[in-house]
Amino acid sequence: MYKSGQREFINRVKNALGHSADNMERKRKFFDLPMSEKDRTTLKGIENRTPEEKEKLLETLIEAAKPINLNVIVLPDVSSVTTAIVDLVREKEPEWGDKKSVAAWKHPLIASLNLTAALSEQDVSVYFTEFEDGQMEDDLPIETREKLRQHIIDSYIGITSADFCMADTATLVMRTRPGQARSVSLVPLIHVAVIEIDQIIADLKELFTLIKWDAEHQKEGLTNCMTFISGPSKTADIEATMVHGAHGPREVYLFVIS
Amino acid sequence: MIKITTENYVAEARKAIKNQVLQKALEDLQQRFGPPTALSYQKLLEGPELRLIAQDIRMQAIENLDIILEKLAENIHQNGGHVFFAKDGQEAIEYALQIARKHNVKRIVKGKSMVTEEIGLNTALIDAGIDVTETDLGEYIIQLAGEHPSHIIAPAVHKTRNEIGKLFSEKLDIPFITDPPKLTQEARKALRKKFLAADMGTSGCNLACAETGHIAVVSNEGNIRMAATMPRVHLAFIGMERVVARLEDHDALVRLLCRGAAAQKMSTYVSYIGGPRSAGQVDGPQEFHLIILDNGRSRILADEEFREMLCCIRCAACLNVCPVYRKIGGHSYGSTYSGPVGAVVTPLLVGINQAKDLCLGETLCGACQDACPVNIDIPRMLLALRFKLAEGDSVWNVTPADRKEKAIYSVWSWMIRHRSVYDFFLRLAAFGQNILPQKEGMIRRLPPPMSGWTQSRDMKAIAKQSFMKRWKKL
């Protein structure tokens, strides 16, 4: 569509560096390298993690969550998470307007919470961010997307799961998929994430190794938007005073099923 | 291009030093970030040595930038995104305007980006009749006030809550308040409307990953996620050097970036964006464009003496420890980049002669290098710039900045290589200094042409007896 300017640009860079035209060897040095022994060890470490080690990671996560005001709540099963969310919805007030509604991912773990039924008592609607089965981009009426967007904007609590949670920094890792809208963890006042203890990994190194080398995870790669979330949105731009809820959620609750 | 006012460095610095509010703010800023950043390096699993590993990763990327940029573009294309290579700010702006016109864009929300400051994007968009809103709270405040950022990551550090309260009450039509949480809530409300109404979102890029074809954007507020999620089009700008080859390279660099920028283990939000939303995805932009900008960087790349500067990831850690920045603040530097990084980058981008005061003003104390997450040897490059200013340089078109100074040093250099002349000079000076104004063994003022030396400092008087004479007596 537009002239990208790439060739001229790259040639200028090449000249500046004094490289000759043949790049194959340099490319081989950087890209398409085989898996290293270190990567293999990292993957094995994740795979063979004992229940005790998992508990230990959970403890690390809880510690890391404190200074960033992320609320980590460990619960034994799905039904206790549902109860906790129902309580949260009762307790918290919406940000704009009076009507309480909740937006949630289409995700097996979230589906198992049976939120629609659990919240119907309080007359709170739950909007799942999914299109009708089989509806893809092309056959989608623009109103459908607009309606979903408006539901997320109107909701004061957004409920998601996550792909992983990195214990070292208390960071949720989410990759984008149909049914799992990015804005659910961003636009509502309160973000609730539900994960299972097995989803906790140690750190960035484990994450990148999994995505790059684990057979299951490398298929998807990073997707077109992989987001890390470490606690609630914050700013200190006015006289260095820490304030939560600059643009994103003011509170984040992470429920870990263990 | 934004207006470069580097020639006012001395006058602006003088003003800043007298500004008590600014002095307090700068001191607080350095206290808040300087020591905690150093501590956070200590606490790294690998220790502060990780900075050296990260430097190596960055340098390798810079030295192979041609193939790495090609790979990045190839992968972004594969992910369904568009890539435009801009030789200069003008080309970048023209492309941005083209995209805006194509999508009939009326309103833009901007995530913080120094590169867009560098090319003066806002002015160009506003001139084209587009409503442009900065969405980082600090940047928003600066934009409402009609100013420029004075710090890379804390752009409104020079503003007090009273000033901000007044500004908000005027511009947002609200009662005068000064409480930071309430002020933040007002900004949240105003900006939420902007995010939801915007047709296009723009952002910078903290660090791209070539092998996957993603840009990583980092923020604490969530404004960049908003700008990259809610509008129909996402337009990202990246300085051509802000990329590494592999995903695992991001491990060290993201950890160091968050620590260097704000002494955090991890910033609240880090997003890896690789293209527009795909089929079936509920949200995200329809179109994703990445503009890769040269704008003078290939010239820096071509000079091995300064190539290292391109390893910079613009975290601002050097600003948070620099004794000069601490006194004169960001505006004195008269361009987009302030502090030690600005003292090297600005002369290289806008002209060494024009921005000479920036590199002459720094102290060479080395605090910047110690604080740098990728260990860039800024003092070395400051000296290299000063050398060019002293001697002139044909490659960079530098004319000697001060011929008088050069003449004095040439004479001095000749003199100290000739013992008898030197001894004679010393005797003469020891005698002659008696007529100069002195206080407590210090000379207050030297006569021309050396008067500049004592303009802001005293000089130790020459001893009555030279060392050599005393040595002989011992």
XYZ file of C-alpha atoms in Angstrom:
732
model
C 0.000 0.000 0.000
C 2.698 2.476 1.042
C 6.360 2.401 0.181
C 7.913 1.029 3.332
C 11.329 2.650 2.863
C 12.861 -0.561 4.172
C 15.563 -1.245 1.599
C 17.093 2.210 1.680
C 16.890 2.297 5.468
C 18.520 -1.089 5.981
C 21.248 -0.218 3.480
C 22.036 2.939 5.415
C 22.305 0.896 8.618
C 24.451 -1.708 6.865
C 26.792 0.977 5.578
C 27.032 2.606 8.977
C 28.063 -0.735 10.441
C 30.398 -1.569 7.592
C 28.755 -4.956 6.989
C 28.948 -6.624 3.616
C 25.898 -7.887 1.778
C 26.198 -11.487 2.975
C 24.250 -11.848 6.196
C 23.625 -15.560 6.395
C 26.295 -16.284 8.919
C 25.318 -13.447 11.226
C 21.678 -14.470 10.948
C 22.539 -18.006 11.957
C 24.263 -16.655 15.040
C 21.079 -14.951 16.234
C 18.076 -16.752 14.870
C 16.749 -20.300 14.659
C 19.228 -21.599 17.195
C 18.494 -25.031 18.664
C 17.324 -25.473 22.239
C 20.205 -25.203 24.692
C 20.990 -27.507 27.580
C 20.029 -24.681 29.938
C 16.593 -24.408 28.340
C 16.121 -28.157 28.706
C 16.995 -27.971 32.391
C 14.578 -25.099 32.911
C 11.760 -27.000 31.207
C 12.492 -30.146 33.222
C 12.489 -28.079 36.402
C 9.019 -26.779 35.616
C 7.702 -30.166 34.583
C 8.995 -32.050 37.603
C 8.013 -29.477 40.193
C 6.912 -31.192 43.406
C 3.845 -30.100 45.414
C 6.201 -28.702 48.059
C 8.022 -26.622 45.480
C 4.689 -25.354 44.193
C 3.691 -24.313 47.710
C 7.006 -22.519 47.980
C 6.341 -20.604 44.762
C 2.927 -19.647 46.108
C 4.606 -18.235 49.217
C 7.007 -16.247 47.034
C 4.037 -14.940 45.082
C 2.222 -13.864 48.238
C 5.316 -12.017 49.466
C 5.886 -10.307 46.126
C 2.233 -9.250 45.984
C 2.356 -7.274 49.237
C 4.433 -4.246 48.216
C 2.425 -3.803 45.007
C -0.965 -4.005 46.778
C -2.118 -7.061 44.919
C -4.567 -9.082 47.016
C -3.759 -12.771 46.818
C -6.376 -15.100 48.269
C -5.715 -18.819 48.396
C -8.833 -20.989 48.385
C -9.320 -24.753 48.292
C -11.854 -25.055 45.480
C -13.956 -23.423 42.795
C -17.075 -23.036 44.893
C -15.259 -21.064 47.589
C -13.963 -18.729 44.866
C -17.533 -18.228 43.680
C -18.608 -17.353 47.222
C -15.711 -14.909 47.576
C -16.595 -13.202 44.304
C -20.262 -12.969 45.287
C -19.187 -11.282 48.533
C -16.898 -8.936 46.661
C -19.690 -7.907 44.307
C -21.963 -7.241 47.270
C -19.358 -5.229 49.104
C -17.922 -3.060 46.323
C -19.697 -0.140 44.699
C -19.510 0.747 41.000
C -17.442 3.667 39.802
C -19.713 5.380 37.283
C -23.458 5.106 37.954
C -25.379 2.713 40.221
C -25.970 -0.385 38.140
C -23.725 -3.297 39.037
C -22.570 -5.556 36.243
C -19.635 -7.829 35.706
C -17.622 -8.713 32.586
C -15.888 -12.069 32.371
C -13.751 -14.129 30.027
C -15.010 -17.144 28.214
C -12.663 -19.613 29.864
C -13.170 -23.109 31.299
C -12.078 -22.147 34.806
C -14.257 -19.024 34.835
C -17.196 -20.990 33.423
C -16.873 -23.489 36.271
C -17.538 -20.677 38.772
C -21.189 -20.520 37.598
C -21.206 -16.786 38.165
C -24.378 -16.049 36.235
C -26.439 -18.123 38.633
C -24.503 -17.064 41.715
C -24.912 -13.346 40.979
C -28.523 -13.467 39.790
C -29.658 -13.212 43.409
C -28.124 -9.736 43.614
C -29.578 -8.957 40.194
C -26.083 -8.453 38.788
C -25.585 -9.348 35.120
C -22.508 -11.228 33.979
C -21.370 -10.507 30.429
C -19.066 -13.021 28.850
C -16.772 -11.528 26.235
C -17.494 -14.079 23.548
C -19.054 -14.097 20.152
C -21.697 -16.630 19.249
C -20.247 -19.998 18.334
C -18.597 -20.017 14.978
C -18.838 -16.266 14.539
C -15.596 -14.930 13.277
C -14.371 -11.530 12.238
C -15.815 -11.489 8.746
C -19.379 -12.527 9.435
C -19.680 -10.427 12.546
C -22.099 -7.515 12.530
C -20.385 -4.399 13.848
C -23.142 -4.022 16.462
C -22.138 -7.287 18.127
C -18.633 -6.032 18.774
C -19.936 -2.653 19.889
C -22.371 -4.279 22.294
C -19.649 -6.379 23.888
C -17.397 -3.342 24.170
C -20.160 -1.388 25.891
C -20.768 -4.230 28.360
C -17.123 -4.188 29.362
C -17.140 -0.405 29.711
C -20.283 -0.559 31.856
C -18.945 -3.309 34.121
C -17.232 -2.377 37.358
C -15.621 -5.771 37.904
C -13.722 -7.707 35.274
C -13.061 -11.407 35.794
C -10.298 -13.243 33.979
C -8.012 -16.167 34.394
C -4.404 -16.032 33.176
C -1.934 -18.225 31.344
C 0.662 -18.032 34.077
C 1.546 -16.152 37.180
C 5.198 -15.356 37.820
C 5.901 -15.739 41.525
C 9.045 -13.620 41.625
C 7.182 -10.425 40.752
C 3.533 -11.446 41.364
C 2.845 -10.956 37.672
C -0.139 -12.327 35.779
C 0.634 -13.291 32.204
C -2.198 -13.235 29.681
C -2.165 -14.054 26.025
C -4.987 -12.893 23.778
C -7.518 -15.347 22.373
C -11.062 -15.215 21.105
C -13.379 -14.998 24.089
C -10.703 -13.522 26.318
C -10.904 -9.793 25.762
C -7.921 -7.676 26.747
C -10.070 -4.902 28.150
C -11.654 -7.085 30.872
C -8.474 -6.797 32.923
C -8.106 -3.103 32.121
C -11.293 -1.072 31.875
C -13.365 -2.120 34.948
C -12.601 -0.592 38.346
C -11.772 -3.933 39.911
C -9.937 -6.824 38.312
C -10.446 -10.346 39.634
C -8.206 -13.115 38.334
C -8.668 -16.789 39.093
C -5.882 -19.308 38.578
C -4.875 -22.737 39.764
C -1.681 -23.297 41.697
C -0.190 -25.223 38.772
C -0.185 -22.058 36.708
C 2.396 -20.420 38.949
C 5.895 -20.315 37.494
C 9.020 -18.844 38.974
C 10.027 -15.924 36.802
C 10.540 -14.355 33.383
C 13.159 -16.895 32.445
C 10.721 -19.759 32.928
C 8.036 -17.903 31.020
C 10.195 -17.189 27.997
C 11.613 -20.707 28.002
C 8.118 -22.199 28.075
C 6.866 -20.008 25.260
C 9.892 -20.650 23.143
C 10.524 -24.333 23.740
C 7.557 -26.091 25.313
C 5.725 -27.966 22.572
C 2.273 -26.884 23.699
C 3.059 -23.239 24.390
C 5.276 -22.540 21.419
C 2.408 -23.269 19.046
C 0.676 -20.109 20.189
C 3.824 -18.119 20.877
C 3.265 -14.710 22.372
C 0.018 -14.227 20.397
C -0.611 -10.737 19.054
C -0.831 -9.301 22.554
C 0.756 -10.788 25.636
C 0.232 -8.695 28.749
C 1.919 -8.781 32.145
C -0.068 -7.378 35.031
C 1.588 -6.777 38.394
C -0.960 -5.350 40.778
C -3.336 -2.430 40.349
C -2.758 0.529 38.033
C -0.789 3.286 39.716
C 0.789 6.688 39.268
C 3.034 8.964 41.281
C 3.023 11.850 38.854
C 1.614 14.408 41.285
C 4.271 15.313 43.826
C 5.414 11.709 43.964
C 2.288 10.630 45.847
C 1.355 7.035 45.044
C -2.232 6.754 43.810
C -3.894 3.561 42.602
C -6.297 3.459 39.690
C -4.739 5.932 37.272
C -6.355 4.428 34.187
C -6.606 0.730 34.869
C -8.165 -1.093 37.845
C -7.791 0.412 41.298
C -7.906 -2.978 42.983
C -6.768 -6.405 41.828
C -7.764 -9.673 43.491
C -5.984 -12.867 42.607
C -7.686 -16.069 43.668
C -5.419 -19.095 43.679
C -7.089 -22.478 43.844
C -4.824 -24.800 45.774
C 11.010 18.764 14.977
C 10.542 20.296 18.394
C 12.179 23.618 19.049
C 15.726 23.033 20.212
C 16.875 25.623 22.732
C 20.186 24.151 23.811
C 21.858 27.526 23.366
C 19.977 28.807 26.425
C 21.497 26.124 28.646
C 23.459 28.468 30.896
C 20.667 31.002 31.302
C 18.057 28.281 31.937
C 20.326 26.512 34.413
C 20.803 29.758 36.313
C 17.027 30.204 36.491
C 16.485 26.614 37.619
C 19.026 26.860 40.421
C 17.146 29.842 41.841
C 13.768 28.061 41.636
C 13.273 26.709 45.163
C 10.236 24.595 44.279
C 12.128 22.886 41.483
C 15.192 22.349 43.677
C 13.072 20.575 46.270
C 11.300 18.470 43.647
C 14.573 17.396 42.027
C 16.104 16.503 45.361
C 13.058 14.426 46.291
C 13.077 12.726 42.898
C 16.695 11.671 43.188
C 16.194 10.475 46.745
C 13.163 8.490 45.714
C 14.771 6.725 42.756
C 18.572 6.949 43.035
C 19.431 4.830 46.094
C 16.542 2.348 45.644
C 17.632 1.679 42.052
C 21.187 0.929 43.177
C 19.787 -1.383 45.848
C 17.534 -3.118 43.344
C 20.581 -3.969 41.196
C 22.229 -5.475 44.268
C 19.181 -7.627 44.890
C 19.149 -9.129 41.406
C 19.536 -12.882 41.310
C 22.696 -12.415 39.243
C 23.739 -9.279 41.142
C 24.717 -5.998 39.466
C 26.810 -8.035 37.017
C 23.620 -8.568 35.053
C 24.139 -5.030 33.759
C 27.240 -6.191 31.927
C 25.408 -9.135 30.394
C 22.638 -6.767 29.325
C 25.176 -4.373 27.846
C 26.606 -7.205 25.816
C 23.140 -8.178 24.550
C 22.429 -4.583 23.574
C 25.778 -4.080 21.894
C 25.368 -7.263 19.861
C 21.963 -6.096 18.731
C 23.320 -2.674 17.768
C 26.202 -4.173 15.826
C 23.803 -6.356 13.848
C 20.977 -3.895 13.622
C 20.512 -4.402 9.881
C 19.548 -8.065 10.103
C 17.676 -7.596 13.361
C 15.465 -4.846 11.975
C 14.785 -6.918 8.865
C 13.710 -9.826 11.061
C 11.504 -7.597 13.191
C 9.758 -6.198 10.120
C 9.359 -9.631 8.552
C 7.701 -11.029 11.674
C 5.408 -8.071 12.184
C 4.260 -8.435 8.586
C 3.615 -12.082 9.280
C 1.522 -11.134 12.308
C -0.577 -8.897 10.075
C 0.986 -5.580 11.063
C 2.499 -2.834 8.925
C 6.019 -1.475 9.218
C 7.268 1.841 7.932
C 10.921 2.827 7.939
C 11.304 6.584 8.396
C 14.559 8.298 7.543
C 13.673 11.342 9.592
C 10.938 12.954 11.632
C 9.336 14.452 8.554
C 8.834 11.051 6.930
C 7.486 9.580 10.154
C 4.999 12.400 10.536
C 3.873 12.176 6.921
C 3.211 8.471 7.311
C 1.318 9.027 10.558
C -0.836 11.650 8.853
C -1.477 9.326 5.915
C -2.742 6.613 8.244
C -4.832 9.115 10.155
C -6.428 10.371 6.932
C -7.058 6.867 5.670
C -9.023 6.018 8.816
C -10.666 9.408 9.023
C -9.115 9.943 12.436
C -10.433 12.887 14.446
C -9.199 12.001 17.900
C -5.937 10.449 19.048
C -4.903 9.221 22.482
C -1.156 9.079 23.034
C 0.887 6.870 25.271
C 4.106 8.451 26.492
C 6.846 8.337 23.914
C 10.081 10.311 23.808
C 10.542 9.590 20.116
C 7.300 11.367 19.258
C 8.524 14.312 21.344
C 11.762 14.215 19.384
C 9.986 14.532 16.032
C 7.316 16.950 17.258
C 4.429 14.661 16.345
C 1.820 16.422 18.479
C 2.186 19.772 16.745
C 1.925 18.149 13.325
C -1.228 16.223 14.244
C -2.859 19.219 15.866
C -2.025 21.334 12.803
C -3.832 18.703 10.749
C -6.939 19.360 12.816
C -6.721 16.239 14.967
C -7.519 16.301 18.663
C -4.431 14.856 20.402
C -4.430 13.896 24.069
C -1.421 12.808 26.076
C -2.632 10.162 28.503
C 0.229 9.520 30.899
C -0.883 11.605 33.888
C 2.366 13.560 33.998
C 2.299 14.169 30.244
C -1.372 15.151 30.423
C -0.568 17.778 33.041
C 2.295 19.073 30.900
C 0.100 19.178 27.830
C -2.659 21.092 29.642
C -0.018 23.553 30.844
C 1.441 23.886 27.335
C 4.914 22.817 28.449
C 7.433 20.111 27.618
C 8.405 17.194 29.869
C 11.329 17.820 32.219
C 12.114 14.184 33.008
C 11.908 11.079 30.849
C 9.651 9.117 33.156
C 8.438 11.798 35.582
C 7.551 14.531 33.105
C 5.680 16.753 35.559
C 8.211 16.524 38.376
C 8.533 20.319 38.362
C 4.821 20.910 39.006
C 3.312 21.302 42.495
C -0.115 20.014 43.509
C -1.309 23.623 43.817
C -0.285 24.380 40.260
C -1.931 21.181 39.059
C -5.075 21.942 41.067
C -5.297 25.373 39.464
C -4.633 23.952 36.021
C -7.327 21.272 36.366
C -9.884 23.716 37.713
C -9.312 25.983 34.702
C -9.019 23.377 31.973
C -11.368 20.663 33.226
C -13.874 23.078 34.714
C -13.875 21.553 38.185
C -13.568 23.110 41.666
C -10.029 23.796 42.910
C -8.629 20.720 44.671
C -5.074 19.759 45.622
C -5.401 16.214 46.934
C -3.371 13.915 44.601
C -5.868 10.997 44.720
C -8.737 13.359 43.853
C -6.752 15.072 41.127
C -5.846 11.672 39.705
C -9.517 10.658 39.771
C -10.462 13.796 37.815
C -7.817 12.999 35.221
C -9.033 9.397 35.091
C -12.548 10.597 34.411
C -11.532 13.086 31.733
C -9.133 10.704 30.032
C -11.518 7.750 30.146
C -13.819 9.710 27.839
C -10.884 10.397 25.543
C -9.838 6.743 25.400
C -13.323 5.573 24.527
C -13.855 8.231 21.883
C -10.452 7.954 20.211
C -10.107 6.637 16.657
C -6.392 6.021 16.942
C -3.952 5.285 19.729
C -0.233 5.983 19.530
C 2.583 4.680 21.669
C 6.321 4.443 21.791
C 8.164 1.198 22.334
C 10.462 0.327 25.192
C 12.128 -2.610 23.516
C 11.189 -4.747 20.533
C 11.879 -8.442 20.023
C 12.981 -9.333 16.503
C 12.571 -13.105 16.516
C 8.896 -12.946 17.548
C 8.013 -9.609 15.938
C 6.686 -7.803 19.007
C 7.138 -4.456 20.651
C 7.149 -4.309 24.440
C 5.484 -1.304 26.018
C 5.790 -0.633 29.723
C 3.661 1.536 32.009
C 2.396 1.763 35.544
C -0.796 3.647 34.834
C -2.286 1.428 32.144
C -2.620 4.299 29.692
C -0.518 2.589 27.038
C -2.641 -0.546 27.271
C -5.716 1.652 26.866
C -4.259 3.460 23.846
C -3.254 0.148 22.276
C -6.548 -1.634 23.006
C -9.546 0.666 22.741
C -9.078 2.663 19.485
C -9.461 1.155 15.988
C -5.869 1.817 14.971
C -2.627 1.492 16.906
C 0.365 3.431 15.644
C 3.639 2.729 17.457
C 6.910 4.635 17.119
C 10.313 3.174 17.804
C 13.814 4.576 17.571
C 15.641 2.124 15.310
C 18.004 1.038 18.089
C 15.348 -0.118 20.544
C 15.326 -3.768 19.611
C 17.032 -6.986 20.620
C 17.259 -10.242 18.720
C 15.712 -12.890 20.941
C 12.952 -13.390 23.439
C 15.354 -14.522 26.164
C 17.220 -11.223 25.783
C 14.124 -9.595 27.234
C 14.594 -11.466 30.496
C 17.607 -9.436 31.603
C 16.540 -6.242 29.890
C 12.965 -6.018 31.148
C 14.127 -6.657 34.697
C 16.806 -3.996 34.379
C 14.519 -1.512 32.646
C 11.943 -1.641 35.452
C 14.662 -1.256 38.055
C 16.458 1.539 36.231
C 13.268 3.462 35.580
C 11.605 3.321 38.972
C 13.416 0.796 41.176
C 10.568 -1.642 40.568
C 10.981 -5.375 40.151
C 8.347 -5.203 37.446
C 6.311 -2.272 36.205
C 2.567 -2.745 36.588
C 1.953 -3.361 32.894
C 4.208 -4.789 30.220
C 2.549 -5.655 26.910
C 4.065 -7.465 23.963
C 2.190 -6.288 20.909
C 2.772 -7.979 17.589
C -0.036 -7.015 15.278
C -3.723 -6.206 14.959
C -6.446 -8.319 16.573
C -7.063 -11.566 14.780
C -10.286 -13.269 13.758
C -12.612 -13.909 16.653
C -10.799 -11.657 19.114
C -13.208 -9.359 20.867
C -10.981 -6.299 21.159
C -7.693 -4.769 20.142
C -7.005 -2.584 17.108
C -8.058 -3.455 13.556
C -4.755 -2.172 12.274
C -1.296 -2.021 13.739
C 1.516 0.116 12.336
C 5.081 0.353 13.538
C 7.170 3.335 12.471
C 10.903 2.702 12.793
C 12.812 5.957 13.023
C 16.390 6.809 12.063
C 16.465 10.611 12.414
C 20.237 10.841 12.822
C 20.781 7.547 14.595
C 22.602 5.866 11.692
C 25.165 8.628 11.920
C 25.783 7.749 15.566
C 25.883 4.094 14.573
C 28.592 4.775 12.004
C 30.924 6.288 14.606
C 32.416 3.560 16.774
C 33.244 6.112 19.420
C 29.561 6.862 20.022
C 27.860 3.640 18.895
C 27.590 2.529 22.508
C 25.106 5.332 23.160
C 22.561 3.424 21.072
C 22.436 0.740 23.776
C 20.410 3.230 25.852
C 16.909 2.048 26.763
C 15.756 5.498 27.998
C 14.987 4.452 31.548
C 16.217 7.751 33.023
C 18.261 6.088 35.763
C 21.132 8.457 34.906
C 18.930 11.510 35.481
C 18.098 10.216 38.921
C 21.710 10.267 40.109
C 23.284 13.099 38.098
C 24.487 15.983 40.297
C 24.101 18.400 37.391
C 20.553 17.319 36.542
C 19.742 17.575 40.229
C 20.547 21.299 40.176
C 19.436 22.405 36.724
C 16.468 20.117 35.968
C 15.341 18.833 32.604
C 14.253 22.019 30.853
C 17.754 23.544 30.915
C 18.919 20.874 28.477
C 16.724 22.510 25.848
C 15.686 19.401 23.920
C 13.784 16.141 24.254
C 16.476 14.252 26.121
C 17.851 15.699 29.343
C 20.382 14.634 31.942
C 23.530 12.663 31.106
C 21.831 10.783 28.257
C 20.745 14.089 26.761
C 24.226 15.546 27.193
C 25.530 12.912 24.768
C 22.543 12.191 22.524
C 21.396 15.763 21.931
C 24.736 17.061 20.576
C 24.939 14.008 18.315
C 21.398 14.500 17.036
C 21.191 18.290 16.694
C 24.835 19.297 16.237
C 27.807 19.218 18.573
C 28.526 22.920 18.331
C 24.936 23.912 18.811
C 24.480 21.765 21.905
C 28.026 22.106 23.212
C 27.039 23.398 26.651
C 25.228 20.144 27.418
C 28.368 18.033 27.332
C 30.512 20.790 28.828
C 28.103 21.144 31.734
C 28.367 17.600 33.055
C 30.867 16.770 35.803
C 32.361 13.459 34.532
C 31.738 12.039 38.010
C 30.619 8.703 36.578
C 27.435 8.338 38.638
C 25.472 7.942 35.405
C 27.440 4.907 34.319
C 27.075 3.262 37.723
C 23.315 3.810 37.590
C 22.925 2.735 33.974
C 21.182 -0.642 33.656
C 23.285 -1.383 30.586
C 26.470 0.210 31.912
C 26.923 2.797 29.161
C 30.196 4.693 29.508
C 28.667 8.161 29.315
C 31.711 9.946 30.817
C 33.912 8.563 28.054
C 31.586 9.898 25.402
C 31.256 13.275 27.112
C 35.033 13.530 26.951
C 35.055 12.455 23.316
C 32.564 15.223 22.531
C 34.680 17.743 24.426
C 37.724 16.616 22.487
C 35.909 17.334 19.249
C 34.882 20.731 20.574
C 38.469 21.524 21.484
C 40.092 20.237 18.316
C 37.348 20.487 15.733
C 36.124 17.511 13.715
C 35.401 17.195 10.029
C 33.147 14.133 10.199
C 30.757 15.788 12.640
C 31.375 19.295 11.235
C 32.611 20.611 14.548
C 34.461 23.906 14.687
C 36.656 24.461 17.740
C 34.376 25.972 20.342
C 36.823 28.279 22.037
C 39.996 29.316 20.178
C 41.247 31.347 23.128
C 41.099 28.376 25.458
C 42.796 26.212 22.864
C 45.596 28.784 22.473
C 46.158 28.968 26.225
C 46.350 25.197 26.530
C 48.752 24.952 23.584
C 51.077 27.440 25.268
C 50.695 25.641 28.587
C 51.412 22.300 26.994
C 54.574 23.659 25.369
C 55.652 25.298 28.602
C 55.368 22.293 30.852
C 57.507 20.341 28.417
C 60.322 22.885 28.795
C 61.644 22.794 32.329
C 63.507 26.076 32.441
C 60.642 28.029 30.894
C 58.241 26.427 33.334
C 60.414 27.286 36.338
C 60.756 30.816 35.119
C 57.006 31.099 34.681
C 56.373 29.780 38.163
C 58.754 32.240 39.740
C 57.213 35.054 37.789
C 53.693 33.957 38.684
C 54.534 33.492 42.370
C 55.799 37.052 42.384
C 53.061 38.450 40.216
C 50.207 36.883 42.139
C 50.804 39.231 45.038
C 48.960 41.978 43.249
C 45.872 39.783 42.714
C 42.948 39.843 45.173
C 43.405 36.967 47.624
C 41.549 35.490 50.539
C 42.796 32.748 52.880
C 45.505 31.651 50.484
C 43.135 31.519 47.526
C 43.236 33.796 44.492
C 39.796 35.279 43.874
C 40.243 36.644 40.366
C 42.730 36.030 37.572
C 43.409 38.710 34.972
C 42.347 38.212 31.332
C 42.712 36.020 29.352
C 42.445 33.593 32.287
C 39.606 35.413 34.044
C 37.093 32.767 33.005
C 38.819 30.240 35.225
C 38.030 32.217 38.385
C 34.559 33.300 37.344
C 32.900 30.770 39.601
C 35.772 29.368 41.630
C 38.830 30.450 43.582
C 42.269 29.211 42.715
C 44.953 28.066 45.082
C 47.842 30.519 45.173
C 51.224 29.296 44.029
C 53.417 28.186 46.949
C 56.311 30.415 47.900
C 58.716 27.568 47.355
C 58.329 25.013 44.607
C 58.152 21.299 45.406
C 61.431 20.679 43.614
C 63.222 23.176 45.809
C 61.802 21.702 49.004
C 62.641 18.203 47.816
C 66.275 19.125 47.447
C 66.364 20.436 51.023
C 64.836 17.262 52.507
